[in-house]
Short mmCIF file of C-alpha atoms in Angstrom, two decimals:
data_model
loop_
_atom_site.label_atom_id
_atom_site.label_comp_id
_atom_site.label_asym_id
_atom_site.label_seq_id
_atom_site.Cartn_x
_atom_site.Cartn_y
_atom_site.Cartn_z
CA UNK C 16 146.73 105.66 97.49
CA UNK C 17 144.40 104.06 94.93
CA UNK C 18 144.76 100.38 94.03
CA UNK C 19 143.01 98.42 91.28
CA UNK C 20 143.34 95.22 93.36
CA UNK C 21 141.78 96.88 96.42
CA UNK C 22 138.95 98.20 94.25
CA UNK C 23 138.28 94.74 92.82
CA UNK C 24 138.36 93.17 96.27
CA UNK C 25 135.94 95.74 97.61
CA UNK C 26 133.73 95.16 94.57
CA UNK C 27 133.71 91.43 95.22
CA UNK C 28 132.70 92.12 98.85
CA UNK C 29 129.98 94.40 97.58
CA UNK C 30 128.67 91.75 95.13
CA UNK C 31 128.56 89.20 97.98
CA UNK C 32 126.71 91.59 100.25
CA UNK C 33 124.24 92.49 97.45
CA UNK C 34 123.74 88.74 96.79
CA UNK C 35 122.92 88.12 100.49
CA UNK C 36 120.71 91.21 100.55
CA UNK C 37 118.83 90.00 97.44
CA UNK C 38 118.24 86.55 99.06
CA UNK C 39 117.01 87.92 102.37
CA UNK C 40 114.94 90.62 100.68
CA UNK C 41 113.14 88.01 98.60
CA UNK C 42 112.40 85.89 101.69
CA UNK C 43 111.16 88.87 103.60
CA UNK C 44 109.17 90.14 100.62
CA UNK C 45 106.59 87.40 101.04
CA UNK C 46 105.87 88.11 104.70
CA UNK C 47 105.70 91.90 104.59
CA UNK C 48 104.51 94.65 102.26
CA UNK C 49 106.92 96.20 99.85
CA UNK C 50 106.46 99.59 101.52
CA UNK C 51 107.32 98.24 105.01
CA UNK C 52 110.42 96.43 103.64
CA UNK C 53 111.49 99.70 101.93
CA UNK C 54 110.95 101.63 105.08
CA UNK C 55 112.92 99.10 107.12
CA UNK C 56 115.89 99.21 104.77
CA UNK C 57 115.92 103.01 104.68
CA UNK C 58 115.73 103.22 108.48
CA UNK C 59 118.55 100.70 109.00
CA UNK C 60 120.65 102.68 106.57
CA UNK C 61 119.88 105.90 108.36
CA UNK C 62 120.86 104.41 111.79
CA UNK C 63 124.14 103.23 110.35
CA UNK C 64 124.84 106.47 108.33
CA UNK C 65 123.79 109.17 110.82
CA UNK C 66 126.60 108.63 113.27
CA UNK C 67 129.10 109.15 110.46
CA UNK C 68 128.09 112.77 110.14
CA UNK C 69 130.11 113.46 113.28
CA UNK C 70 133.28 112.34 111.43
CA UNK C 71 132.50 113.28 107.82
CA UNK C 72 131.16 116.26 106.04
CA UNK C 73 128.69 114.69 103.61
CA UNK C 74 128.43 116.28 100.22
CA UNK C 75 124.73 117.19 99.71
CA UNK C 76 124.85 118.89 96.34
CA UNK C 77 122.24 118.32 93.68
CA UNK C 78 123.96 115.26 92.16
CA UNK C 79 124.18 113.55 95.58
CA UNK C 80 120.54 114.32 96.22
CA UNK C 81 119.60 112.96 92.75
CA UNK C 82 121.61 109.82 93.50
CA UNK C 83 119.85 109.39 96.83
CA UNK C 84 116.40 109.83 95.30
CA UNK C 85 117.20 107.30 92.56
CA UNK C 86 118.53 104.84 95.11
CA UNK C 87 115.47 105.11 97.29
CA UNK C 88 113.18 104.69 94.23
CA UNK C 89 115.23 101.65 93.18
CA UNK C 90 114.76 100.03 96.56
CA UNK C 91 111.02 100.61 96.50
CA UNK C 92 110.63 99.27 92.93
CA UNK C 93 112.79 96.27 93.82
CA UNK C 94 110.63 95.36 96.79
CA UNK C 95 107.44 95.81 94.73
CA UNK C 96 108.93 93.45 92.09
CA UNK C 97 109.77 90.87 94.74
CA UNK C 98 106.26 91.12 96.20
CA UNK C 99 104.72 90.66 92.79
CA UNK C 100 106.73 87.53 91.93
CA UNK C 101 105.99 84.05 93.29
CA UNK C 102 108.06 82.84 96.31
CA UNK C 103 111.32 81.22 95.16
CA UNK C 104 111.65 83.25 91.96
CA UNK C 105 113.94 86.03 93.17
CA UNK C 106 116.82 85.11 90.86
CA UNK C 107 115.40 86.67 87.71
CA UNK C 108 114.41 89.82 89.61
CA UNK C 109 117.85 90.15 91.12
CA UNK C 110 119.42 89.50 87.74
CA UNK C 111 117.42 92.24 86.06
CA UNK C 112 118.36 94.75 88.79
CA UNK C 113 122.05 93.70 88.36
CA UNK C 114 122.20 95.29 84.90
CA UNK C 115 122.15 98.78 86.26
CA UNK C 116 125.68 99.39 84.89
CA UNK C 117 124.04 99.39 81.43
CA UNK C 118 121.86 102.29 82.55
CA UNK C 119 124.95 104.07 83.94
CA UNK C 120 126.74 103.66 80.59
CA UNK C 121 123.73 104.88 78.59
CA UNK C 122 123.38 107.91 80.84
CA UNK C 123 127.05 108.69 80.39
CA UNK C 124 126.55 108.46 76.63
CA UNK C 125 123.45 110.67 76.57
CA UNK C 126 124.30 113.24 79.23
CA UNK C 127 128.12 113.44 79.22
CA UNK C 128 128.65 112.36 75.62
CA UNK C 129 131.06 109.68 76.78
CA UNK C 130 131.30 106.93 74.27
CA UNK C 131 131.46 103.37 75.64
CA UNK C 132 134.53 101.33 74.61
CA UNK C 133 134.07 98.24 72.48
CA UNK C 134 134.73 96.07 75.55
CA UNK C 135 131.90 97.98 77.48
CA UNK C 136 129.51 97.46 74.54
CA UNK C 137 130.29 93.76 74.53
CA UNK C 138 129.79 93.72 78.32
CA UNK C 139 126.39 95.34 77.97
CA UNK C 140 125.30 92.78 75.46
CA UNK C 141 126.57 89.91 77.52
CA UNK C 142 124.83 91.31 80.64
CA UNK C 143 121.52 91.44 78.79
CA UNK C 144 122.03 87.88 77.48
CA UNK C 145 122.84 86.70 81.04
CA UNK C 146 119.63 88.35 82.36
CA UNK C 147 117.63 86.62 79.66
CA UNK C 148 119.18 83.23 80.43
CA UNK C 149 118.50 83.60 84.11
CA UNK C 150 114.99 84.95 83.67
CA UNK C 151 113.80 82.23 81.23
#
């Protein structure tokens, strides 16, 4: 059974986890190379994910593979961005990466011809303003 409340609660948990991840990534980014951080994250994810294969039949179609490649590229670029920035300046970098829903909406518009709602358009604009305010 699907539940909006459960979805929102899980999303809040996800946001908290991503926030903690951003903080610790930034701290680690100044004592290790971006490539070694990227490899560490991917290996930890593999160790956690591989046992689930015994219980699940993962879907490995072209869209899932494309999502995986994009995710891995995102991690690597994120760690390179953290490495390039001075220590203590992770907030703007994390803020910029947090606007990925804008990319998702634009891809939906371009590829699937799905028009964003007026509320989504306002959300995209506000997200971009928020990033500018955090980054300045």
